[in-house]
mmCIF file of C-alpha atoms and ligand atoms in Angstrom:
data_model
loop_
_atom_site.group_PDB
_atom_site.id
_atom_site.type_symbol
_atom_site.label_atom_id
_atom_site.label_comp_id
_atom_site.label_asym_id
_atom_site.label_seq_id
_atom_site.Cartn_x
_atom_site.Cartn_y
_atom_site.Cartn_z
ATOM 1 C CA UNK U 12 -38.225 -16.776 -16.333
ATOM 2 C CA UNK U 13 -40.703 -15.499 -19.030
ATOM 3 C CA UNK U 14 -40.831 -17.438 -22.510
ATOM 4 C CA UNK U 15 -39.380 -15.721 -25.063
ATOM 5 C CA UNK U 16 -42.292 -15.701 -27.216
ATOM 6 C CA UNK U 17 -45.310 -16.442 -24.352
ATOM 7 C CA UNK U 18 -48.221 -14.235 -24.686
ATOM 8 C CA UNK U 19 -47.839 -14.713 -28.493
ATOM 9 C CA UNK U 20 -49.821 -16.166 -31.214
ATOM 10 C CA UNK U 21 -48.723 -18.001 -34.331
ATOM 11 C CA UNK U 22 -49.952 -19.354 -37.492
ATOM 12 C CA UNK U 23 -47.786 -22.028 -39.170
ATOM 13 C CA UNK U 24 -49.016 -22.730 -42.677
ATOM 14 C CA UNK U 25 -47.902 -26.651 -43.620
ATOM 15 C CA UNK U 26 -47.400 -27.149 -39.915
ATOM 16 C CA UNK U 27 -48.637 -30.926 -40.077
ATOM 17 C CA UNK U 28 -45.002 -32.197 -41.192
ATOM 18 C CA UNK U 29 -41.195 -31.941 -41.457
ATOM 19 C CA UNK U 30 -39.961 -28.127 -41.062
ATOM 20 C CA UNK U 31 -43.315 -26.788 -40.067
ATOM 21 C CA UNK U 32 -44.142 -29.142 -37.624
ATOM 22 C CA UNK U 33 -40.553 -28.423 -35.803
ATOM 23 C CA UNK U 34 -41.373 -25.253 -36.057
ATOM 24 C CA UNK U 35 -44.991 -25.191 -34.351
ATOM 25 C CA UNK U 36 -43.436 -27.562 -31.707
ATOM 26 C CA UNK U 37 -40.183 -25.249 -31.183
ATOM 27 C CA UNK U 38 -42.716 -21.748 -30.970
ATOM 28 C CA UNK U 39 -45.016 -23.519 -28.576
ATOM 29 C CA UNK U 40 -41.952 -24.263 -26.147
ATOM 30 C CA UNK U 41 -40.508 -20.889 -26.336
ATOM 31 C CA UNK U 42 -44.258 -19.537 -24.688
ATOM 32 C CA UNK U 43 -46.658 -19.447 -28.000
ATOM 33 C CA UNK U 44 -49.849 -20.168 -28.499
ATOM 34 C CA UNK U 45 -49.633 -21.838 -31.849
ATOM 35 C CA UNK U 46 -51.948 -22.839 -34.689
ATOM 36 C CA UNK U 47 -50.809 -25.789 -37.199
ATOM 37 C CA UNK U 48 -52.777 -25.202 -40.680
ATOM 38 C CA UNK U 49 -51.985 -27.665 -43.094
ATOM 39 C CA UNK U 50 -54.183 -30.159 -45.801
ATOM 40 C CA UNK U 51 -53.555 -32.866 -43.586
ATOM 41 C CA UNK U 52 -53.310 -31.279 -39.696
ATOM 42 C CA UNK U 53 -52.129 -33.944 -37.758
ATOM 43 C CA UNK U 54 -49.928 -32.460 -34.803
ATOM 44 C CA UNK U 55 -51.391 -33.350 -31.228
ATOM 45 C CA UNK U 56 -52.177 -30.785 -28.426
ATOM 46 C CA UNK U 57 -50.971 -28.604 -27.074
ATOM 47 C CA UNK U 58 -50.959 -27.558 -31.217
ATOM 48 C CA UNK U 59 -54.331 -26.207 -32.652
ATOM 49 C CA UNK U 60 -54.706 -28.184 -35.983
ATOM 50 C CA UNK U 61 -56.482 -26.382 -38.461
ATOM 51 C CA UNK U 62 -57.536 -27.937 -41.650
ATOM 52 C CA UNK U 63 -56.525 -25.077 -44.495
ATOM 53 C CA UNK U 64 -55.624 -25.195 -47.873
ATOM 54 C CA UNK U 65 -53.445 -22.614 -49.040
ATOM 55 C CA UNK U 66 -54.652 -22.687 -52.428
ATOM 56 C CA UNK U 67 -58.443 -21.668 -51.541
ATOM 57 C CA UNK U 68 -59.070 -18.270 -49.919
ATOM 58 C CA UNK U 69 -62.158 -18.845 -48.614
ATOM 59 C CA UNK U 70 -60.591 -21.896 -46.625
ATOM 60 C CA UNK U 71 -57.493 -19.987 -45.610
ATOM 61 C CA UNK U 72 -59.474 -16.822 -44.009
ATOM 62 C CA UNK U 73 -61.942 -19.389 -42.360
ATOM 63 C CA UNK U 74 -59.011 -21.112 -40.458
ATOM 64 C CA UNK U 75 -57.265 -17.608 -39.755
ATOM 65 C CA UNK U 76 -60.192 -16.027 -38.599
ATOM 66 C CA UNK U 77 -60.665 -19.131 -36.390
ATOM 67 C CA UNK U 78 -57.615 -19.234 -35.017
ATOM 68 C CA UNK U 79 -57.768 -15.636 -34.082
ATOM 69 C CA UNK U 80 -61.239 -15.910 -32.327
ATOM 70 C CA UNK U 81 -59.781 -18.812 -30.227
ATOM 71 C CA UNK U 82 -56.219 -17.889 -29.355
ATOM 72 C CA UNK U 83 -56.950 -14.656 -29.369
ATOM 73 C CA UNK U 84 -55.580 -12.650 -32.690
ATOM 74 C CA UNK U 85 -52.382 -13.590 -34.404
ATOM 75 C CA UNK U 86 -48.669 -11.941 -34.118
ATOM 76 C CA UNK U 87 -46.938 -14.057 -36.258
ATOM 77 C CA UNK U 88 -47.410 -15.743 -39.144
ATOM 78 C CA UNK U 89 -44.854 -18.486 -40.702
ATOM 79 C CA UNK U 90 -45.536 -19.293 -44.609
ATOM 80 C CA UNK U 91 -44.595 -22.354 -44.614
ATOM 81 C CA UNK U 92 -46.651 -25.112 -47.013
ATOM 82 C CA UNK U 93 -44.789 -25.782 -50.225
ATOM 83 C CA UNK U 94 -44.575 -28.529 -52.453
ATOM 84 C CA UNK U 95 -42.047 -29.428 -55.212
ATOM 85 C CA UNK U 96 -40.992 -30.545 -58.650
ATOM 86 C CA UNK U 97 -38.832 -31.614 -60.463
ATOM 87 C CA UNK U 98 -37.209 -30.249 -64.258
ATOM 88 C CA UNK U 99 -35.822 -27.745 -67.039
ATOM 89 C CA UNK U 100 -37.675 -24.991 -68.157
ATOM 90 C CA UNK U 101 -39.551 -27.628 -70.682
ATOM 91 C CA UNK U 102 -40.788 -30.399 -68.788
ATOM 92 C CA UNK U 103 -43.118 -29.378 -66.919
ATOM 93 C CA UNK U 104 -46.556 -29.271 -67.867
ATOM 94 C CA UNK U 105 -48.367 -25.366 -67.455
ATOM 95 C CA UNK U 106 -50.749 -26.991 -65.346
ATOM 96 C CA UNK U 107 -47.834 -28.125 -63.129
ATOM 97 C CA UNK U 108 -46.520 -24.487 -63.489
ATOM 98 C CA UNK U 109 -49.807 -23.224 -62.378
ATOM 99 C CA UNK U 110 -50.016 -25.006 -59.376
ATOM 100 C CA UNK U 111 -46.783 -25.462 -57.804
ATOM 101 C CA UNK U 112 -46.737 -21.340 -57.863
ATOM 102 C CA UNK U 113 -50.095 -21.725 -56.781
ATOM 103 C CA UNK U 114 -49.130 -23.152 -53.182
ATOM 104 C CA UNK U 115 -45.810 -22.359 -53.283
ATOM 105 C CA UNK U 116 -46.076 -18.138 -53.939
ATOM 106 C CA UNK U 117 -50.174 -17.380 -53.870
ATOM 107 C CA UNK U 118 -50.128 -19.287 -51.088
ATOM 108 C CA UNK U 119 -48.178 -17.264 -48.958
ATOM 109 C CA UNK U 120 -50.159 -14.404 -50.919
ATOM 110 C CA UNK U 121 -53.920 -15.496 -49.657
ATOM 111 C CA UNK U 122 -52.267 -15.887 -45.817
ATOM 112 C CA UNK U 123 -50.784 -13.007 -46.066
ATOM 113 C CA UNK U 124 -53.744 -10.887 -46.455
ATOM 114 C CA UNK U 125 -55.872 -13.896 -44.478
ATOM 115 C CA UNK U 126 -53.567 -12.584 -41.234
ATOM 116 C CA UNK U 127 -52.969 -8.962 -42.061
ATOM 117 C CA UNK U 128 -56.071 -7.522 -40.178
ATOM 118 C CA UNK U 129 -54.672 -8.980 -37.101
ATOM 119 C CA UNK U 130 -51.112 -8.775 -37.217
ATOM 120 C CA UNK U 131 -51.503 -4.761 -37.608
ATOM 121 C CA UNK U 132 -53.609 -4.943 -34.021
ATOM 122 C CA UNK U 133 -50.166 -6.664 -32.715
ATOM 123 C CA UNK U 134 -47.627 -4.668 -31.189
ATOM 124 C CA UNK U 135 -45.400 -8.133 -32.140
ATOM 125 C CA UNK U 136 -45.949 -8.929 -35.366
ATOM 126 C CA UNK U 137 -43.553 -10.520 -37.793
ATOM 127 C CA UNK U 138 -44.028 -12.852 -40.787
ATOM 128 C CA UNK U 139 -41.552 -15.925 -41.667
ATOM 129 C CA UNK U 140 -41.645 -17.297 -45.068
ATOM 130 C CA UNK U 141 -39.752 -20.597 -45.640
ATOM 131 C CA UNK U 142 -37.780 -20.266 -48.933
ATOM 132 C CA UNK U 143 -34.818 -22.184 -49.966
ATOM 133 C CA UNK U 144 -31.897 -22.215 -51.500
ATOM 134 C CA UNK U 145 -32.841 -22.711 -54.513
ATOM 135 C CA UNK U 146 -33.642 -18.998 -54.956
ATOM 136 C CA UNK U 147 -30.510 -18.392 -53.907
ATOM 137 C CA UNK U 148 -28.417 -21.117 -56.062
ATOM 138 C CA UNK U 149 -28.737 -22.375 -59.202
ATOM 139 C CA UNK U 150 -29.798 -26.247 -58.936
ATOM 140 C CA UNK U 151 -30.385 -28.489 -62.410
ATOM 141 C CA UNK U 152 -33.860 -29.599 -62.800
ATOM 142 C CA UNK U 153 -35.555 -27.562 -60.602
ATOM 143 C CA UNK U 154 -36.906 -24.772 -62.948
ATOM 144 C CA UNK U 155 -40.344 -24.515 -61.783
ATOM 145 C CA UNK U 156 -39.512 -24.658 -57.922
ATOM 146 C CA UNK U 157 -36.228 -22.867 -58.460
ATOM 147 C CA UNK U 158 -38.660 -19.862 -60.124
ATOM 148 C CA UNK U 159 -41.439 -20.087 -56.978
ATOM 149 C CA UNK U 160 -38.517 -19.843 -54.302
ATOM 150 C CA UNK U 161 -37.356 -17.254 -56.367
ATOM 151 C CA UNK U 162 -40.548 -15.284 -56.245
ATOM 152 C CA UNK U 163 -40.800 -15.728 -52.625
ATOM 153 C CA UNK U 164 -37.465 -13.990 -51.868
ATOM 154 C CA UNK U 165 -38.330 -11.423 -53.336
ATOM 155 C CA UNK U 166 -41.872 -10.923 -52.157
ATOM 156 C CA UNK U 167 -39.971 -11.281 -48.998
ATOM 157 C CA UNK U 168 -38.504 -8.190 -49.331
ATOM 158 C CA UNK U 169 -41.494 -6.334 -51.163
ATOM 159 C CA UNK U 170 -43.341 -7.040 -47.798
ATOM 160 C CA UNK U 171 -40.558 -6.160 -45.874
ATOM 161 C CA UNK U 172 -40.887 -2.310 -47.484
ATOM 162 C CA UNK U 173 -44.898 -1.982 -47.301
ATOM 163 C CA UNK U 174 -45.333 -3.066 -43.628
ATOM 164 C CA UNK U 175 -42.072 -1.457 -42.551
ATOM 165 C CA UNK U 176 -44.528 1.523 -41.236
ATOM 166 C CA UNK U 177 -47.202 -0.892 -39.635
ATOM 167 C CA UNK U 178 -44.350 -2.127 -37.338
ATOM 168 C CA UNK U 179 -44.781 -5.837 -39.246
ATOM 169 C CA UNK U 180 -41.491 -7.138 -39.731
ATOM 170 C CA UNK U 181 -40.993 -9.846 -42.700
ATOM 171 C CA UNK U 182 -37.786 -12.141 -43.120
ATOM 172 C CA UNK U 183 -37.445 -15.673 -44.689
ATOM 173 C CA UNK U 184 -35.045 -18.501 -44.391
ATOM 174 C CA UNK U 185 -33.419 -20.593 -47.256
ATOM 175 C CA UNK U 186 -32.816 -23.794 -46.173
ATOM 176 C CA UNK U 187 -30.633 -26.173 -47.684
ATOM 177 C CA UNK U 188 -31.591 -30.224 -48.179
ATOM 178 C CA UNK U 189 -32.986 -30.613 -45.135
ATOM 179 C CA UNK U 190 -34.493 -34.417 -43.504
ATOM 180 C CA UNK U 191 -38.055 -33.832 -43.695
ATOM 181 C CA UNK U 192 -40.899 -36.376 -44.660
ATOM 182 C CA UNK U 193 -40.677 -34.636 -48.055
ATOM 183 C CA UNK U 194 -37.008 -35.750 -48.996
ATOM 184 C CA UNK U 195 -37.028 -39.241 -47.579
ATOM 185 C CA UNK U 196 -40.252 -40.007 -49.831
ATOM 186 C CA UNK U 197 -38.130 -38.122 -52.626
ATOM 187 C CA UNK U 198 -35.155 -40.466 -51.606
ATOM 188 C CA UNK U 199 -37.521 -43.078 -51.017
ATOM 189 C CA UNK U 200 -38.166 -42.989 -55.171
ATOM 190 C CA UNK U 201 -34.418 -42.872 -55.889
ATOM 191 C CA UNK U 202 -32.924 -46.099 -57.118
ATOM 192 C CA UNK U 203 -30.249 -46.719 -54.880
ATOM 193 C CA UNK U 204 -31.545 -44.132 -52.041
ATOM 194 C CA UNK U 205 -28.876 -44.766 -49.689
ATOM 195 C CA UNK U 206 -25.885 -43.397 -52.437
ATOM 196 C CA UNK U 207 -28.683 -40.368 -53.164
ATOM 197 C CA UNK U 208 -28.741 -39.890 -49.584
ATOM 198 C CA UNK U 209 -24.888 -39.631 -49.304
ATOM 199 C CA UNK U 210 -24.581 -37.202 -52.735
ATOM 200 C CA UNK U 211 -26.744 -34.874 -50.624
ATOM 201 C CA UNK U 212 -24.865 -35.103 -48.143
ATOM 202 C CA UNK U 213 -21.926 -34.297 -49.441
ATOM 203 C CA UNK U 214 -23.485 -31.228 -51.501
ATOM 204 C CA UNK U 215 -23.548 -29.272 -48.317
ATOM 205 C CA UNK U 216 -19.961 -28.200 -47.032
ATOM 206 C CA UNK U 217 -21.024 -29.581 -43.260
ATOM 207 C CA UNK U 218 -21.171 -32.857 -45.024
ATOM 208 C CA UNK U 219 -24.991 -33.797 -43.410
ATOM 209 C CA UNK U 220 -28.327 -32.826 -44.275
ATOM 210 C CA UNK U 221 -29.844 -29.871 -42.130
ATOM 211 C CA UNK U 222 -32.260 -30.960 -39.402
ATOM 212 C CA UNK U 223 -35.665 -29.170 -39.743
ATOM 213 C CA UNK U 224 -35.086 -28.173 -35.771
ATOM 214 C CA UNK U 225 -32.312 -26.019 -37.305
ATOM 215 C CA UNK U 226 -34.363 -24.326 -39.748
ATOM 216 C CA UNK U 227 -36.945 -24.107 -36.748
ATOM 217 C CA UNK U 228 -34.755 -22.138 -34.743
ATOM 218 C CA UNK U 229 -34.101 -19.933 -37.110
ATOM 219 C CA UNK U 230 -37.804 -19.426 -38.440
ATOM 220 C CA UNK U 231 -38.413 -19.108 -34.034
ATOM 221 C CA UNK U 232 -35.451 -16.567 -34.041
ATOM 222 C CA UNK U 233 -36.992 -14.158 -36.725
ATOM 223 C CA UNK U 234 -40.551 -14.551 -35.072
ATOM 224 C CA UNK U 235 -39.842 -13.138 -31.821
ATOM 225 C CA UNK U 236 -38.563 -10.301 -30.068
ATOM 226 C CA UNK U 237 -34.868 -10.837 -29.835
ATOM 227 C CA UNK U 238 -35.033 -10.385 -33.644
ATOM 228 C CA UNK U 239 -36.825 -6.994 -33.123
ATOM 229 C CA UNK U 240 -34.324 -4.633 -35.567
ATOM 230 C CA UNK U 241 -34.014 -7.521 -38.720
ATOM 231 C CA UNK U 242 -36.458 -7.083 -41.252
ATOM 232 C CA UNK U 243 -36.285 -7.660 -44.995
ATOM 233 C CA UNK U 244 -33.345 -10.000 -44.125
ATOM 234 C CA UNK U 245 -32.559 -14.055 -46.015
ATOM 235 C CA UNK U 246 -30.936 -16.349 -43.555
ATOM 236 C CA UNK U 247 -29.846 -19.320 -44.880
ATOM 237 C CA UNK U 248 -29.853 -22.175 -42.610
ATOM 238 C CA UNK U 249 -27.706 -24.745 -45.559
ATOM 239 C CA UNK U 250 -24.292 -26.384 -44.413
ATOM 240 C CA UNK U 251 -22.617 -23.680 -45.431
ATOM 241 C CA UNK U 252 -23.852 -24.583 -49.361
ATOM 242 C CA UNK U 253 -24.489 -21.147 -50.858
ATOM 243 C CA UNK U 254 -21.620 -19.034 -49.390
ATOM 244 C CA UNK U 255 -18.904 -21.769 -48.877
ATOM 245 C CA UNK U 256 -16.493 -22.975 -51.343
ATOM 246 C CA UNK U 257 -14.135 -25.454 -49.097
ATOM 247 C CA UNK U 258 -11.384 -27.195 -51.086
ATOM 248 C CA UNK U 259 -13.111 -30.429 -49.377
ATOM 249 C CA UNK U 260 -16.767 -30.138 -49.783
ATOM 250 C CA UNK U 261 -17.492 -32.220 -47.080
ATOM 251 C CA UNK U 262 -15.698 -34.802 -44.738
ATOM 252 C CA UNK U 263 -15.504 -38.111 -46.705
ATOM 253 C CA UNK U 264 -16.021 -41.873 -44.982
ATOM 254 C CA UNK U 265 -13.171 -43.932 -45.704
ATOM 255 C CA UNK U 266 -13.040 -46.541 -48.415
ATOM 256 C CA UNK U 267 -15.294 -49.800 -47.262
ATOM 257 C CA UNK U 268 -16.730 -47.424 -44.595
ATOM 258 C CA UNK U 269 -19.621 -48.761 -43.182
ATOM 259 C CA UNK U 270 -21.964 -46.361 -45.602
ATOM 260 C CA UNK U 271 -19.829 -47.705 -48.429
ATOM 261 C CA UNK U 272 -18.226 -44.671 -49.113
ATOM 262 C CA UNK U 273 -16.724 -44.355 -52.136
ATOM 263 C CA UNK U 274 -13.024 -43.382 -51.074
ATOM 264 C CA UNK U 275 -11.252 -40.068 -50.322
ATOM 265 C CA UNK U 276 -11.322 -39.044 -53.949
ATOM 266 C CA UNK U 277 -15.135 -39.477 -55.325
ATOM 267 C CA UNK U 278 -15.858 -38.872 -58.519
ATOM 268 C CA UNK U 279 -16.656 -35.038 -59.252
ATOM 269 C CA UNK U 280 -20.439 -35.986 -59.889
ATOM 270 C CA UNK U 281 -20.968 -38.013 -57.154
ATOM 271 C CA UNK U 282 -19.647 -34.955 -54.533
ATOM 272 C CA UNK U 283 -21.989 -32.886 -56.249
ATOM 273 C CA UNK U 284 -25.106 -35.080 -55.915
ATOM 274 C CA UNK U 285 -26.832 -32.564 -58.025
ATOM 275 C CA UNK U 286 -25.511 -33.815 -61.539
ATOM 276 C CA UNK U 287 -26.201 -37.972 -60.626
ATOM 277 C CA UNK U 288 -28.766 -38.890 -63.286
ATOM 278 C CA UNK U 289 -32.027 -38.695 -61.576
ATOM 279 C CA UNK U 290 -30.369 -37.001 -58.244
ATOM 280 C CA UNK U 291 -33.206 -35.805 -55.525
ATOM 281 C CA UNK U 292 -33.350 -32.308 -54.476
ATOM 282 C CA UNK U 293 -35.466 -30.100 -52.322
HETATM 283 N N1 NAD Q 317 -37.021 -30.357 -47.081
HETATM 284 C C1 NAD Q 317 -36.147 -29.583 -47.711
HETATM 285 O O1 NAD Q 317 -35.035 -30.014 -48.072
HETATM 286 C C2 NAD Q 317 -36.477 -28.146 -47.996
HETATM 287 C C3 NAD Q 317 -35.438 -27.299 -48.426
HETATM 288 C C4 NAD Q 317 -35.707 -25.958 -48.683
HETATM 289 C C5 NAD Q 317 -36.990 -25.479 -48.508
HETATM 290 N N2 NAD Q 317 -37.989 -26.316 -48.095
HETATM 291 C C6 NAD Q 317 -39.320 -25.748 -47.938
HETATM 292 O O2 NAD Q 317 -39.785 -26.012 -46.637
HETATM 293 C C7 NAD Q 317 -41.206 -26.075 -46.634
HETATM 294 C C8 NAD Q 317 -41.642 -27.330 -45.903
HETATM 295 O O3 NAD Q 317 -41.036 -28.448 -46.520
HETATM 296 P P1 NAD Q 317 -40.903 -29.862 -45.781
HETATM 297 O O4 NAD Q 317 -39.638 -30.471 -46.273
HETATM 298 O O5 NAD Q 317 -41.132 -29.722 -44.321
HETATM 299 O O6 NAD Q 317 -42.110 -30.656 -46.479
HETATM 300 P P2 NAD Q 317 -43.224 -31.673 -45.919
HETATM 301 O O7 NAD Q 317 -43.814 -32.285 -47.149
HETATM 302 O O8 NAD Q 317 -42.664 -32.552 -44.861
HETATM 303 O O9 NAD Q 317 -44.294 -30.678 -45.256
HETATM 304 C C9 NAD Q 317 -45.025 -29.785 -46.043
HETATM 305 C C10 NAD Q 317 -46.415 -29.615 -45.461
HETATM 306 O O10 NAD Q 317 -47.133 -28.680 -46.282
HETATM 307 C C11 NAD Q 317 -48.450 -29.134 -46.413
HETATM 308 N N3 NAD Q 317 -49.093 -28.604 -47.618
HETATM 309 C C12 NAD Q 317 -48.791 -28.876 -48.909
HETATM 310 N N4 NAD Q 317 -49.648 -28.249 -49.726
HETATM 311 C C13 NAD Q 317 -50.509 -27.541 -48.927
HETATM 312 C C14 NAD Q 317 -51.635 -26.713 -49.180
HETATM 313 N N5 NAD Q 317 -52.086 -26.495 -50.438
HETATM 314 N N6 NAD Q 317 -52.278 -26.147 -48.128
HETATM 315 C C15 NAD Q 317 -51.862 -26.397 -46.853
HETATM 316 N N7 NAD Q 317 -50.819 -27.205 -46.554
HETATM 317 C C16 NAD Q 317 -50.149 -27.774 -47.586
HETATM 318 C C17 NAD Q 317 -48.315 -30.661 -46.500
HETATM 319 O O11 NAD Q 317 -49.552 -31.312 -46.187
HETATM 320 C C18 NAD Q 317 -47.214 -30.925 -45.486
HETATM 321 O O12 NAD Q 317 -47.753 -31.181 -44.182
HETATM 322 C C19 NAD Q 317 -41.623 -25.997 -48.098
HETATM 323 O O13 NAD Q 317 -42.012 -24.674 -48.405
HETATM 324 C C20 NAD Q 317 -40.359 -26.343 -48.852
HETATM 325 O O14 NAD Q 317 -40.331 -25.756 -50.147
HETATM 326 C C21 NAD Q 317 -37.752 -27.633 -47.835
#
């Protein structure tokens, strides 16, 4: 049986770690060729790892045009590298502000037009941008990453519109807190990260973090063919966290539970997660 997505080649910006690297891995066993650019590129064959930096456009159209020449062009491109940080509208510093929408919007920006040349030769071509649901949600201290996400949904659908013609498609996914290498060093910080770990948990109606294969499959599903009529479209890949409202926000462990669950009936802020002093979000 033919791959889904063999004969097809892909770009995955941030693809060294957590949800990019599950998605390189995930496109290269449905049949792509794909290309892993990241700061630090560290996935093994049969990944191409491209050192790239999002934020310089002379670095970005070096790796893209390099990819292309070896793989031979590019028909899909997932704009993926992002950072965080954490706030309210006053605490972070403009320099911050600068460059958190630096990687996190201008990024996808400079690949964009890095991969454009090729993806219009493709008869395939679709762009992924990872987003999150903090565009979609309103989540304390997380003004500056809250207003990047933000921008990228709707850029989203700006490029949606203006390639529409060129036969480009353009979606993007909002993940909710998903395990990555990014939240565990995030959780890593927290003071007692095993009770942070559990508030996130139970933030998302399923009751569990997302896996980054999950958001991988959905990033994989957009890319290819079997996605073919969805463009301009936000598919949320969260535990059910921005369009649920359960009466039990997420199964509960028992009192003296292994995990040390606090008990059938937590405390309002500790369900939430996002209103514990100090509580990690992506
Ligand atoms: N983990 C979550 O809970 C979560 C939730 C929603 C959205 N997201 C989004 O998913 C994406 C990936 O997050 P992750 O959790 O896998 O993080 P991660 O830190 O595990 O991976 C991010 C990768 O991006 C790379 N990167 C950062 N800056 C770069 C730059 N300037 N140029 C090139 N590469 C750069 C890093 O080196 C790293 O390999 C981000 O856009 C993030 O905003 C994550």
């Amino acid at each position: 049986m033919t791959e889904e997505l063999s004969g097809l080649v892909a770009i995955v910006t941030g693809g060294g770690s957590g949800i990019g690297l599950a998605t390189a891995r995930m496109l290269t066993a449905r049949g792509a060729a794909v290309a892993c650019l990241d700061l630090d590129p560290s996935p093994a064959e049969p990944l191409t790892a491209v050192t790239a930096d999002v934020t310089d456009e002379r670095s970005l159209r070096d790796a893209v045009d390099a990819v292309a020449g070896r793989l031979g062009g590019v028909d899909v491109l997932v704009n993926n590298a992002g950072i965080g940080a954490q706030g309210t509208v006053e605490d972070n510093s403009y320099e911050e502000w600068w460059r958190v929408l630096d990687v996190n919007l201008l990024g996808i920006v400079r690949s964009t037009r890095a991969a454009l040349p090729y993806l219009r030769a493709s008869a395939r071509a679709a762009i992924v941008n990872t987003c999150s649901i903090a565009a979609t949600a309103g989540l304390p201290a997380r003004a500056l990453y809250s207003a990047s996400k933000g921008a990228v949904l709707a850029l989203t659908l700006a490029m949606a519109a203006d390639h529409l013609d060129e036969g480009i498609r353009v979606n993007c996914v909002t993940p909710g807190t998903v395990d990555t290498p990014w939240v565990r060093r995030l959780l890593d910080a927290a003071a007692d990260p095993d009770a942070e770990l559990r508030a996130l948990a139970r933030r998302q109606p399923m009751g569990r973090l997302v896996t980054a294969d999950e958001v991988a499959a959905a990033i994989a599903y957009l890319a290819g063919p079997l996605a073919g009529a969805t463009t301009g479209t936000v598919l949320a890949v969260d535990g059910g966290m921005q369009g649920l409202r359960p009466r039990s926000p997420a199964p509960l462990p028992p009192p003296g539970a292994p995990d040390g669950g606090g008990g059938a009936h937590p405390p309002p802020a500790e369900r939430r997660g996002e209103d514990l002093p100090g509580a990690v979000q992506a």
